[in-house]
mmCIF file with all atom_site columns, C-alpha atoms in Angstrom:
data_model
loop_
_atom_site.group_PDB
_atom_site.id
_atom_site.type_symbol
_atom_site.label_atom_id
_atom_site.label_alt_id
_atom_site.label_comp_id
_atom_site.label_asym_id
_atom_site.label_entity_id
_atom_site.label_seq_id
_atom_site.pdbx_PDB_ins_code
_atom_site.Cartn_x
_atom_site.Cartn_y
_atom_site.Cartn_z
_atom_site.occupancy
_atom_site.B_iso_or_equiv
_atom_site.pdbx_formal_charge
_atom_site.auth_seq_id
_atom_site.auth_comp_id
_atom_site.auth_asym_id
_atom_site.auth_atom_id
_atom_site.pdbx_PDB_model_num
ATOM 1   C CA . UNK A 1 1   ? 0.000   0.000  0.000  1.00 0.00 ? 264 UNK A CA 1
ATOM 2   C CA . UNK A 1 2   ? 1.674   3.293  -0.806 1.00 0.00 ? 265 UNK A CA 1
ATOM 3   C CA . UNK A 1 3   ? 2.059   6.261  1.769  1.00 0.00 ? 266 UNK A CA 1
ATOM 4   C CA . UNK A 1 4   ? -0.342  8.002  -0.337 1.00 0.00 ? 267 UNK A CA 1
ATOM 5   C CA . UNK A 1 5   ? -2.982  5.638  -0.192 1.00 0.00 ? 268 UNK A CA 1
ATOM 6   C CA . UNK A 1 6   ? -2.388  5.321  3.831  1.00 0.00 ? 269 UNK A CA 1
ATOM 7   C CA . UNK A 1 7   ? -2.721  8.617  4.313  1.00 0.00 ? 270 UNK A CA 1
ATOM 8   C CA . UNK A 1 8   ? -6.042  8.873  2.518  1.00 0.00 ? 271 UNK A CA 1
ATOM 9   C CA . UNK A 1 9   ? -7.517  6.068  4.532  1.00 0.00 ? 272 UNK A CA 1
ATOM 10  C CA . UNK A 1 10  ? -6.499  7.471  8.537  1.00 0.00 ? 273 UNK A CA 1
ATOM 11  C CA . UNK A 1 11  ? -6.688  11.086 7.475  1.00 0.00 ? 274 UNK A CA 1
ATOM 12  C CA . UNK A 1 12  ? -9.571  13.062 9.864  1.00 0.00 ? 275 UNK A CA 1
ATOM 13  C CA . UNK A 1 13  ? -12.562 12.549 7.501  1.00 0.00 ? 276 UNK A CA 1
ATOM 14  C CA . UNK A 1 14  ? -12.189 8.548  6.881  1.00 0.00 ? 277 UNK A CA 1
ATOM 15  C CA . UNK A 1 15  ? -11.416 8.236  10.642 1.00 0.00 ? 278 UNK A CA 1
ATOM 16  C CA . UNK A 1 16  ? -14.606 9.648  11.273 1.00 0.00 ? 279 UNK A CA 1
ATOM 17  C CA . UNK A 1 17  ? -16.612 7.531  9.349  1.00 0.00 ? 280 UNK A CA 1
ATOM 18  C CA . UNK A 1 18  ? -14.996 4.788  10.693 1.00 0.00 ? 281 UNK A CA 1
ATOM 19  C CA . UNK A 1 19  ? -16.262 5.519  14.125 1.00 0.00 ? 282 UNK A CA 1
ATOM 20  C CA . UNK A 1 20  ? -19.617 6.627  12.936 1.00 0.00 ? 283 UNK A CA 1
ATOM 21  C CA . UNK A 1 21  ? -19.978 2.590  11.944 1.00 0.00 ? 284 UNK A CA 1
ATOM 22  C CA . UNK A 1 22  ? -19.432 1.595  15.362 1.00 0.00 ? 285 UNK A CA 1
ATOM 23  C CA . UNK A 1 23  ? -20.532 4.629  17.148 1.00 0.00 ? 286 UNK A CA 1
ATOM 24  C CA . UNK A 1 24  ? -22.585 3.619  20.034 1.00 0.00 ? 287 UNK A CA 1
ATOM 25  C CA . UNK A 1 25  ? -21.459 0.229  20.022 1.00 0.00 ? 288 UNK A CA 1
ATOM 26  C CA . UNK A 1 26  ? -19.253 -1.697 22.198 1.00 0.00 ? 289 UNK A CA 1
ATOM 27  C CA . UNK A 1 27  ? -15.645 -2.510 20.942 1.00 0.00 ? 290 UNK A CA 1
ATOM 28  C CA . UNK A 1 28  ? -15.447 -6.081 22.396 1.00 0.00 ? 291 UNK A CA 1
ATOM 29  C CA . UNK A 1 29  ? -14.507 -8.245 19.775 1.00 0.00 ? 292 UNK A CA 1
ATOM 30  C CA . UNK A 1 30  ? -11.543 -6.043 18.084 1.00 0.00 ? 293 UNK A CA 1
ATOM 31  C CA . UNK A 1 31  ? -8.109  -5.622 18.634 1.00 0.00 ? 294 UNK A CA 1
ATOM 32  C CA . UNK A 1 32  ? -7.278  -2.340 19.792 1.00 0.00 ? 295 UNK A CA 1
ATOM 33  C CA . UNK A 1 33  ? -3.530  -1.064 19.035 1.00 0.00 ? 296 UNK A CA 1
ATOM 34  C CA . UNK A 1 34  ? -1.230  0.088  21.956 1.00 0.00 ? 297 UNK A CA 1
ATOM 35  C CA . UNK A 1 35  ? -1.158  3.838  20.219 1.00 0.00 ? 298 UNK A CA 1
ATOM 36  C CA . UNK A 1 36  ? -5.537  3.579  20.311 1.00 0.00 ? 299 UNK A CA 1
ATOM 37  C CA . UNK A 1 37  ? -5.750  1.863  23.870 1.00 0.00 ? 300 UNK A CA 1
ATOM 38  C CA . UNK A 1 38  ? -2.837  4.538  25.410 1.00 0.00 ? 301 UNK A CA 1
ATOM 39  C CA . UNK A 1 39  ? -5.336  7.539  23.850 1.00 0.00 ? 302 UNK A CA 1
ATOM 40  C CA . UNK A 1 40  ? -8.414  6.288  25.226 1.00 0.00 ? 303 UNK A CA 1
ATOM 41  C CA . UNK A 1 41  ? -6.619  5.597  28.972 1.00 0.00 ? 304 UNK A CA 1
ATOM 42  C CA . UNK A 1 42  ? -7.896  1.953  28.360 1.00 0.00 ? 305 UNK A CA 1
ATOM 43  C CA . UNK A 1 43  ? -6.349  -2.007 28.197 1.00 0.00 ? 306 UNK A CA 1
ATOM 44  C CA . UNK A 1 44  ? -7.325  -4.392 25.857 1.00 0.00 ? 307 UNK A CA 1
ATOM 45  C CA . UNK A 1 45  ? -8.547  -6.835 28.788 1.00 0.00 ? 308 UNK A CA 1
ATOM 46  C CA . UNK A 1 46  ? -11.643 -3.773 29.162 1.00 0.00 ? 309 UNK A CA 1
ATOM 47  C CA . UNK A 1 47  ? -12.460 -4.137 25.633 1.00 0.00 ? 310 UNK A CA 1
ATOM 48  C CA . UNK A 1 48  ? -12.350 -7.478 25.418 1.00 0.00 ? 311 UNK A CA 1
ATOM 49  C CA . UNK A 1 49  ? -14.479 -7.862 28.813 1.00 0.00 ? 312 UNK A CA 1
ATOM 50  C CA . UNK A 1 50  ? -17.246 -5.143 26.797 1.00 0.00 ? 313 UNK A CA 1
ATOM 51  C CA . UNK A 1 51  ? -16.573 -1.950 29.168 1.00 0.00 ? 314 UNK A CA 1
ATOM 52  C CA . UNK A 1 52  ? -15.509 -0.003 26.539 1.00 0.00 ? 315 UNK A CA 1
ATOM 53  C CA . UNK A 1 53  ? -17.740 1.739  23.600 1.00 0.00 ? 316 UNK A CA 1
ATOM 54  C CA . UNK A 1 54  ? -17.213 5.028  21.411 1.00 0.00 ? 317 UNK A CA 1
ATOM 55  C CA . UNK A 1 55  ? -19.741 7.456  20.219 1.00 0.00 ? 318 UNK A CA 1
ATOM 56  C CA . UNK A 1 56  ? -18.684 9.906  17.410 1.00 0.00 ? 319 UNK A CA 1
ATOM 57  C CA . UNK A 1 57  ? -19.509 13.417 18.092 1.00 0.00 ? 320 UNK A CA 1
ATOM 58  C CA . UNK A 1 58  ? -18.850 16.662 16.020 1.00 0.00 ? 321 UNK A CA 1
ATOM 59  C CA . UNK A 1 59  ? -16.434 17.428 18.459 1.00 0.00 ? 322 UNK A CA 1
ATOM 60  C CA . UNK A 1 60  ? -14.646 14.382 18.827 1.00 0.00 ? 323 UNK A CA 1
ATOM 61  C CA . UNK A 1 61  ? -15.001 10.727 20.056 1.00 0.00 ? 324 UNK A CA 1
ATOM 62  C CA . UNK A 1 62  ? -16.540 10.186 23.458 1.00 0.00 ? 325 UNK A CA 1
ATOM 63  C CA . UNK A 1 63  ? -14.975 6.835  24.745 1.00 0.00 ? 326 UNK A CA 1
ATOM 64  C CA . UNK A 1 64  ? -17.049 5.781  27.508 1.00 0.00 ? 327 UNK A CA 1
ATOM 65  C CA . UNK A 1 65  ? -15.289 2.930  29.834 1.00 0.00 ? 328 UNK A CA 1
ATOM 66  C CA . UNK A 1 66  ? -17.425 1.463  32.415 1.00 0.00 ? 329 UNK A CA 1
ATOM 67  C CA . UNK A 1 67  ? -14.458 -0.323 34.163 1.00 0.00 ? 330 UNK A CA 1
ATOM 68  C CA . UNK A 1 68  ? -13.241 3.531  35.116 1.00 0.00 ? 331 UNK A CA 1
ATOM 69  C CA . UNK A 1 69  ? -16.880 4.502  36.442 1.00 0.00 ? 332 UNK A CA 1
ATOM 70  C CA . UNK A 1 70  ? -16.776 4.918  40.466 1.00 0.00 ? 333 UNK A CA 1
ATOM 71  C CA . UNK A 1 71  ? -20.871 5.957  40.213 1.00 0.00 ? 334 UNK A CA 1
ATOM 72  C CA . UNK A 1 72  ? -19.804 9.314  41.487 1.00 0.00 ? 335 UNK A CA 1
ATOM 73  C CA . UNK A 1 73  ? -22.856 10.812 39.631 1.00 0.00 ? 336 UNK A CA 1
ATOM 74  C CA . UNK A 1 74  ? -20.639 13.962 38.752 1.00 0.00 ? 337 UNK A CA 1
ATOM 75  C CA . UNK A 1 75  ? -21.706 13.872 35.128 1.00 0.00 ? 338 UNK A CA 1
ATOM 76  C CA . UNK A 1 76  ? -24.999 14.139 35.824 1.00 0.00 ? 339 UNK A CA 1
ATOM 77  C CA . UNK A 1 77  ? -24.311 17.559 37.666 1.00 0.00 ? 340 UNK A CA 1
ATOM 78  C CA . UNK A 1 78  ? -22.086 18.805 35.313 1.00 0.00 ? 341 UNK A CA 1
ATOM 79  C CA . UNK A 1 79  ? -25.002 17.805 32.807 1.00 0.00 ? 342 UNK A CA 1
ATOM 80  C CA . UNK A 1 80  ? -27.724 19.519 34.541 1.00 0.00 ? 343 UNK A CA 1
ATOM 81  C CA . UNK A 1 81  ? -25.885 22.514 36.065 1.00 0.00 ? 344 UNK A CA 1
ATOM 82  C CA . UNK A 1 82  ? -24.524 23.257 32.520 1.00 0.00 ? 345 UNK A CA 1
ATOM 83  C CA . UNK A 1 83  ? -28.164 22.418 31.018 1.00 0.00 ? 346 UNK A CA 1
ATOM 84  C CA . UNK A 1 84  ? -30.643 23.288 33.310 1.00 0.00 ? 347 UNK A CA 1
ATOM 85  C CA . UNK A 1 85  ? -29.114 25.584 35.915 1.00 0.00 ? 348 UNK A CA 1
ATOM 86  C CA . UNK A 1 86  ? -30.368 22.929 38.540 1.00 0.00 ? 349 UNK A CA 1
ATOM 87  C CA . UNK A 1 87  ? -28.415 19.797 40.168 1.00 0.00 ? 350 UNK A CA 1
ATOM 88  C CA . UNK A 1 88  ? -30.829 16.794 38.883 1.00 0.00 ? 351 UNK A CA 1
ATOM 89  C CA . UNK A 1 89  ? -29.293 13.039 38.292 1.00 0.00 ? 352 UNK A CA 1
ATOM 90  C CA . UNK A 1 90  ? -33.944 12.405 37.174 1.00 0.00 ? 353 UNK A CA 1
ATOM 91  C CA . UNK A 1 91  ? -33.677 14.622 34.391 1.00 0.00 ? 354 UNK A CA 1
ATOM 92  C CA . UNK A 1 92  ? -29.649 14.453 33.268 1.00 0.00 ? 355 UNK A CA 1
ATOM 93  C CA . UNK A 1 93  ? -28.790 13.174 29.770 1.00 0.00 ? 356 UNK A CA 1
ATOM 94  C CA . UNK A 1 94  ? -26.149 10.625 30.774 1.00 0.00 ? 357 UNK A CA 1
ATOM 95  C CA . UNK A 1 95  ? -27.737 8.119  33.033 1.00 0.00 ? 358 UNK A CA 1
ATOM 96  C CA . UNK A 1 96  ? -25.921 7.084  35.594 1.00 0.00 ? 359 UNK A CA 1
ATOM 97  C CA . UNK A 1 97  ? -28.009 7.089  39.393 1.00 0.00 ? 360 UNK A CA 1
ATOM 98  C CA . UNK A 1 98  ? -31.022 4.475  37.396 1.00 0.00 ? 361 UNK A CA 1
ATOM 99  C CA . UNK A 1 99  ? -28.239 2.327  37.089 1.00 0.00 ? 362 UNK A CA 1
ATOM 100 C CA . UNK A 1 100 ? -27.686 1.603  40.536 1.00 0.00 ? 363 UNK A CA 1
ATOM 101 C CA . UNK A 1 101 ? -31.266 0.094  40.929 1.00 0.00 ? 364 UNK A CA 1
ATOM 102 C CA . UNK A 1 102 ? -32.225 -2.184 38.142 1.00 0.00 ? 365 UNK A CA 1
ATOM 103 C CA . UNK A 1 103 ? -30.440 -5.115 39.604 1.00 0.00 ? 366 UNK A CA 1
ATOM 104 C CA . UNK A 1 104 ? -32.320 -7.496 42.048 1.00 0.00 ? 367 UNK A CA 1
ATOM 105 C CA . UNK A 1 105 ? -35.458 -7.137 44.090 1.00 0.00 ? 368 UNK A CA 1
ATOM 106 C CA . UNK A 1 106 ? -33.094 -5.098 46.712 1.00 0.00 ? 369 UNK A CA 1
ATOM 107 C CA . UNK A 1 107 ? -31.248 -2.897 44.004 1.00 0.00 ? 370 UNK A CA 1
ATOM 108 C CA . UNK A 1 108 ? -28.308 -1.231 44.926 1.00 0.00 ? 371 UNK A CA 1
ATOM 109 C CA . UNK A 1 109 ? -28.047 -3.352 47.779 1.00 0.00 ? 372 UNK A CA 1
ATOM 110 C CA . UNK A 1 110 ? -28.065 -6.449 47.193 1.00 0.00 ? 373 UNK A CA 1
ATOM 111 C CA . UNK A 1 111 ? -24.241 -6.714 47.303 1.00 0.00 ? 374 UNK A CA 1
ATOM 112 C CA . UNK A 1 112 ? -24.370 -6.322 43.371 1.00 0.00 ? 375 UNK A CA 1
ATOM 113 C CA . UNK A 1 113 ? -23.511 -2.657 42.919 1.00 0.00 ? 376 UNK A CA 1
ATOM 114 C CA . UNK A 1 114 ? -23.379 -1.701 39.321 1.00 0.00 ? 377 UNK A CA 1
ATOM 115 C CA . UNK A 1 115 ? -22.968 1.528  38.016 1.00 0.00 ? 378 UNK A CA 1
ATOM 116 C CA . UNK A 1 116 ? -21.880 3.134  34.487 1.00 0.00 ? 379 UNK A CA 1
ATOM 117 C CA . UNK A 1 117 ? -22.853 5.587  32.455 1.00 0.00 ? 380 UNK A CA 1
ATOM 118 C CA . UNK A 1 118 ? -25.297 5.469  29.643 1.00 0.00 ? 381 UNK A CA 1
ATOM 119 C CA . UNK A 1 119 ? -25.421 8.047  26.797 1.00 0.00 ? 382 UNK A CA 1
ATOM 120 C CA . UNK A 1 120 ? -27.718 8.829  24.084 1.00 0.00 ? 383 UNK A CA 1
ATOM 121 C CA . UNK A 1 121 ? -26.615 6.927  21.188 1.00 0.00 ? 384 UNK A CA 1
ATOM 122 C CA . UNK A 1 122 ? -27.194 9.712  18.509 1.00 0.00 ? 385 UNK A CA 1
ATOM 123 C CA . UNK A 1 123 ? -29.143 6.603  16.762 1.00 0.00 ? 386 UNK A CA 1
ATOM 124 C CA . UNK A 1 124 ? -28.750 6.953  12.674 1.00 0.00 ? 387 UNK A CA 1
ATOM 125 C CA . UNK A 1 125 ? -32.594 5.998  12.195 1.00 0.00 ? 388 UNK A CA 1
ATOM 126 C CA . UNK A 1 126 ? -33.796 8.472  15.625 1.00 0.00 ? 389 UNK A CA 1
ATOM 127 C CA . UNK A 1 127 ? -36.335 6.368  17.366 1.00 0.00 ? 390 UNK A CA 1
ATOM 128 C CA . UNK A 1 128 ? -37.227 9.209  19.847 1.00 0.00 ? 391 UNK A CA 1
ATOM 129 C CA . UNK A 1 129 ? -37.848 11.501 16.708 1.00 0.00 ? 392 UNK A CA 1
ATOM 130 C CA . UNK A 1 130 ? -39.966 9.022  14.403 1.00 0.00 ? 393 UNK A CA 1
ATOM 131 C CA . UNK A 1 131 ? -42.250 8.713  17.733 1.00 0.00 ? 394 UNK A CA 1
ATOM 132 C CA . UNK A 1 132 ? -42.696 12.508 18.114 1.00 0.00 ? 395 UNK A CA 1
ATOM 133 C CA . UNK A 1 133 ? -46.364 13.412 17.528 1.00 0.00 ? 396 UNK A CA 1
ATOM 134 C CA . UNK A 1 134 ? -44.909 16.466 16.682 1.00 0.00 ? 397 UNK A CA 1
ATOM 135 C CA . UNK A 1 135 ? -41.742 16.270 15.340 1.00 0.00 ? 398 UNK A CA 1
ATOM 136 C CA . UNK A 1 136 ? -40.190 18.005 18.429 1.00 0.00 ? 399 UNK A CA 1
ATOM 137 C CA . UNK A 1 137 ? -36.851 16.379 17.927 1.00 0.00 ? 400 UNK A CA 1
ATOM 138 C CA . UNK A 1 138 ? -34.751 17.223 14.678 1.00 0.00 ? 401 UNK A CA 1
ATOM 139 C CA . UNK A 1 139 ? -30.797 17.753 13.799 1.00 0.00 ? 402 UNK A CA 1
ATOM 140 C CA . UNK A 1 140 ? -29.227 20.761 13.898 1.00 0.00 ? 403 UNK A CA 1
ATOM 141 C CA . UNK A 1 141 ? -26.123 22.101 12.029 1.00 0.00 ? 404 UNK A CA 1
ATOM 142 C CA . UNK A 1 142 ? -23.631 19.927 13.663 1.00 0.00 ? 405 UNK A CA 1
ATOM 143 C CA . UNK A 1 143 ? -25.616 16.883 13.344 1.00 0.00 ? 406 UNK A CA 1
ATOM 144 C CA . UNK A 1 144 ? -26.962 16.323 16.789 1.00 0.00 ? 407 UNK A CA 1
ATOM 145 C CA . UNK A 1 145 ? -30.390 15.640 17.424 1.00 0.00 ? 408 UNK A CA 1
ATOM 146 C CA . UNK A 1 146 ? -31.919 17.702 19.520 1.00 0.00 ? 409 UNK A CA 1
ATOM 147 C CA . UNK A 1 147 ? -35.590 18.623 21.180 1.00 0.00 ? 410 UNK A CA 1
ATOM 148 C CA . UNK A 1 148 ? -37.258 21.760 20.276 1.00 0.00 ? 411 UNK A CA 1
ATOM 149 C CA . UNK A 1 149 ? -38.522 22.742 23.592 1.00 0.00 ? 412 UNK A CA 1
ATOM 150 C CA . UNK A 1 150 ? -40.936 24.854 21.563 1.00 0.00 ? 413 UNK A CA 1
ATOM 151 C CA . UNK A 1 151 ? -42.770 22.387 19.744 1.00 0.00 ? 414 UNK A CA 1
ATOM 152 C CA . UNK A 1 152 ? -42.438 19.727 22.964 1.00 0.00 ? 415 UNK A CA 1
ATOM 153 C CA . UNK A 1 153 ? -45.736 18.865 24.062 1.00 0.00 ? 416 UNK A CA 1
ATOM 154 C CA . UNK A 1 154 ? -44.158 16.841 26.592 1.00 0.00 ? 417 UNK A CA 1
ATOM 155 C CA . UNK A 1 155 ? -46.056 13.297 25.347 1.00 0.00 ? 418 UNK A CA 1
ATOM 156 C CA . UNK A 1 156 ? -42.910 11.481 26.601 1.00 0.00 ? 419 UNK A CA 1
ATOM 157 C CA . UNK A 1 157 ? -43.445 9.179  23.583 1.00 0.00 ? 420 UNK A CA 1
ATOM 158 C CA . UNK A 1 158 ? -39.856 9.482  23.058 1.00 0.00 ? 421 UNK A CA 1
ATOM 159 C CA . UNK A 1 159 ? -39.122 8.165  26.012 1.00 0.00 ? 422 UNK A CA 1
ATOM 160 C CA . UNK A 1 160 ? -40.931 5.041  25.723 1.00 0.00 ? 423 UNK A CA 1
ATOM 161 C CA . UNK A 1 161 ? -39.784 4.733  22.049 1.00 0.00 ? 424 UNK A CA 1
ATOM 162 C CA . UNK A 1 162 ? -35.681 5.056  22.922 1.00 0.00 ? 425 UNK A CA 1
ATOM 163 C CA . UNK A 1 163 ? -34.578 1.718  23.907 1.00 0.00 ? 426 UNK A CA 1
ATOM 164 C CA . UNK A 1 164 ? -32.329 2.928  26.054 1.00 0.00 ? 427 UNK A CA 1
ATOM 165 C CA . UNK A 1 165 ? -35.183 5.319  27.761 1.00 0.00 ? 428 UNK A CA 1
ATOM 166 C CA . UNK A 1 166 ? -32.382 8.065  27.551 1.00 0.00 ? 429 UNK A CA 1
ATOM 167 C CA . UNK A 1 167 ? -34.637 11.203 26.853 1.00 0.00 ? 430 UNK A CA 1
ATOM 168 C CA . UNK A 1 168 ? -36.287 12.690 29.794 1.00 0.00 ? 431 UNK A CA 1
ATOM 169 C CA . UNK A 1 169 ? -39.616 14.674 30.114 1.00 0.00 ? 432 UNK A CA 1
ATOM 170 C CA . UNK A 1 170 ? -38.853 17.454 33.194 1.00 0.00 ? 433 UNK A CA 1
ATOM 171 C CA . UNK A 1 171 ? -41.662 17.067 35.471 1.00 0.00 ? 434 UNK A CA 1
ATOM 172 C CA . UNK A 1 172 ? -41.521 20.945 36.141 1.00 0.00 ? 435 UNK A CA 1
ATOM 173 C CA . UNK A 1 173 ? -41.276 22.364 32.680 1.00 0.00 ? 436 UNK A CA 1
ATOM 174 C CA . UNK A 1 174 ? -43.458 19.200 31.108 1.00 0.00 ? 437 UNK A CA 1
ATOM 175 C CA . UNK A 1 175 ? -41.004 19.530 28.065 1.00 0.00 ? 438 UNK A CA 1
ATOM 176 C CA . UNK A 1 176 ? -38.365 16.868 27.167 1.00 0.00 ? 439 UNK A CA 1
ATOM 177 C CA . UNK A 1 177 ? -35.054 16.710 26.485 1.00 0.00 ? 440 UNK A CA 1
ATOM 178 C CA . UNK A 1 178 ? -31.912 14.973 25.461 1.00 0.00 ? 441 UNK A CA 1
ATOM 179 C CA . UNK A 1 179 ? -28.186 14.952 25.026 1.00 0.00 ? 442 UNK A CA 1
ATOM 180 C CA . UNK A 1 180 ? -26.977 17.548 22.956 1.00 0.00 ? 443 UNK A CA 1
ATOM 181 C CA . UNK A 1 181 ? -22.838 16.109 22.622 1.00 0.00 ? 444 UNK A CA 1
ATOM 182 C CA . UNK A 1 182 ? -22.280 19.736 24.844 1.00 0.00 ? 445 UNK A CA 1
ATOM 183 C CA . UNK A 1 183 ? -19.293 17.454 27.099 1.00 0.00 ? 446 UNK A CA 1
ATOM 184 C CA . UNK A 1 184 ? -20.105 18.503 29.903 1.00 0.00 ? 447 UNK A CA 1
ATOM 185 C CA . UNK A 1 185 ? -20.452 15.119 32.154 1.00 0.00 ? 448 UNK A CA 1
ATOM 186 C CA . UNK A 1 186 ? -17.056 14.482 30.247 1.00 0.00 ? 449 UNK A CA 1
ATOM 187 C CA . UNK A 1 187 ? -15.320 17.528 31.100 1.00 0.00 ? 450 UNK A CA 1
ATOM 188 C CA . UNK A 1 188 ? -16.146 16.639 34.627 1.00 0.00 ? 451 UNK A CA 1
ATOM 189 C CA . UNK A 1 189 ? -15.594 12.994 35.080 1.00 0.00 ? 452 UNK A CA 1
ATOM 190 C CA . UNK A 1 190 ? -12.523 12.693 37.812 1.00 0.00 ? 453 UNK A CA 1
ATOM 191 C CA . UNK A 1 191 ? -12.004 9.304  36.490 1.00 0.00 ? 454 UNK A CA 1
ATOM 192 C CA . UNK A 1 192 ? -12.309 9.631  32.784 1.00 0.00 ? 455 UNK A CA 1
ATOM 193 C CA . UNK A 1 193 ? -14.708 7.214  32.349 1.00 0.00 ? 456 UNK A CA 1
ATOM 194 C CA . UNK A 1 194 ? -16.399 9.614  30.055 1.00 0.00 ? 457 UNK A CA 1
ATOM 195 C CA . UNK A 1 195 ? -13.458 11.114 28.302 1.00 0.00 ? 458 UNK A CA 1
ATOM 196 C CA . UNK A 1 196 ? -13.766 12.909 24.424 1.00 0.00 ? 459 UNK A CA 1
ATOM 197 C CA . UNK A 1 197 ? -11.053 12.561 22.423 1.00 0.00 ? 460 UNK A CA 1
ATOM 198 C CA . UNK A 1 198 ? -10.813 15.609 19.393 1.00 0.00 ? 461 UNK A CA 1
ATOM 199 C CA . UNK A 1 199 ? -10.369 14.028 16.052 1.00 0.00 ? 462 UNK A CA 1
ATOM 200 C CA . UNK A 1 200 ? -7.311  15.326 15.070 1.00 0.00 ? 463 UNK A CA 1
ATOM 201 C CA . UNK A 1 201 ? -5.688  13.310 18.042 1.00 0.00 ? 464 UNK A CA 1
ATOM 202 C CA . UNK A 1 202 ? -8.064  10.808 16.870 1.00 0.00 ? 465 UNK A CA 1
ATOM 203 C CA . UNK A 1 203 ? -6.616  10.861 13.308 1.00 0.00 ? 466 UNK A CA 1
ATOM 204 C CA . UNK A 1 204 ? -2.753  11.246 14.661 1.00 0.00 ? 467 UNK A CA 1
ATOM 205 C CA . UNK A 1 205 ? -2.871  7.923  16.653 1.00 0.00 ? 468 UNK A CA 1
ATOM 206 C CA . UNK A 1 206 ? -4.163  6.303  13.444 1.00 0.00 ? 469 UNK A CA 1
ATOM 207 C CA . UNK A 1 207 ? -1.247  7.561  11.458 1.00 0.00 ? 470 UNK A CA 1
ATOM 208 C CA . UNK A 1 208 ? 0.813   6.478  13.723 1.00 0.00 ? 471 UNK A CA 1
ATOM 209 C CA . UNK A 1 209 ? -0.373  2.879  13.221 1.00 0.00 ? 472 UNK A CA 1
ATOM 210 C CA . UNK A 1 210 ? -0.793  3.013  9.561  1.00 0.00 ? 473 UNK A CA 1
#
């Protein structure tokens, strides 16, 4: 393969269309080079054990490593203070708190304690937005989905449609809402188990593996 042609194929557009493939998606199952695993602060033993998924944002990739996740609930904080102008983990847009009760009749303490956090997926085929009754939830320039609080009728019918259950209808303000890639709960995260990588580091780690 000539350096031209290896260029092409890791330069900052290709690299993000490879992650857009995967985005949202776990990495178990692929071998991870030393350069990749050293910029996402992870070992292959976490991806191979499924702790570790990436989600493409404009921004950069969010690598999100559940291994690294101490259930601090800082993100949600970060998420809502930055947000909402209110400390919330209910209404956040990473879900972290729910997790600590969905395993066992006794939840949390049932000696199983089991916390990560879960982000919106930024799903190709939206199916928060094809359940809108009124189309509340579209793209905007960067190519995050996002709710238009103005046309929210607060239905939660995106709620129930998301598999994942990640948008949120605020009881106060009846209107819902979901992550908007701001990075917030990973600016915030003392042990980078949300961290975002920007694509050009991105792109130089896969040059240097090329």
């Amino acid at each position: 393969m000539s350096d031209d042609v290896k260029k092409g194929f890791f330069d900052k557009e290709m690299t993000r269309r490879q992650f857009l493939k995967i985005s949202g998606k776990s990495l178990a199952g692929l071998t991870v080079s030393a350069t990749m695993l050293s910029l996402f602060g992870c070992s292959q033993q976490e991806v191979e054990s499924d702790q570790v998924s990436t989600w493409a944002l404009p921004q950069g990739l969010l690598v999100v490593n559940t291994a690294k996740c101490t259930g601090c609930e800082r993100c949600e904080i970060n998420c809502t203070l930055t947000n909402d102008q209110e400390v919330s983990t209910y209404i956040s847009r990473v879900k972290v708190s729910r997790n600590l009760h969905i395993h066992g009749e006794e939840g949390m303490y049932n000696g199983n304690f089991t916390y990560y956090p879960d982000t919106c997926r930024q799903c190709k085929d939206p199916a928060c937005g094809n359940a809108c009754p009124v189309k509340a939830i579209g793209t905007n320039s960067l190519g995050t989905r996002i709710v238009d609080e103005e046309k929210c009728i607060g239905c939660g019918a995106c709620v129930e449609a998301c598999p994942w259950h990640m948008p949120t209808v605020n009881p106060e303000t009846n209107k819902s809402s979901k992550c908007i890639a701001c990075g917030a709960c990973a600016a915030g995260c003392p042990s980078t188990a949300l961290a975002i990588i920007p694509w050009d580091e991105v792109t130089a780690a896969a040059q240097a593996i090329a």
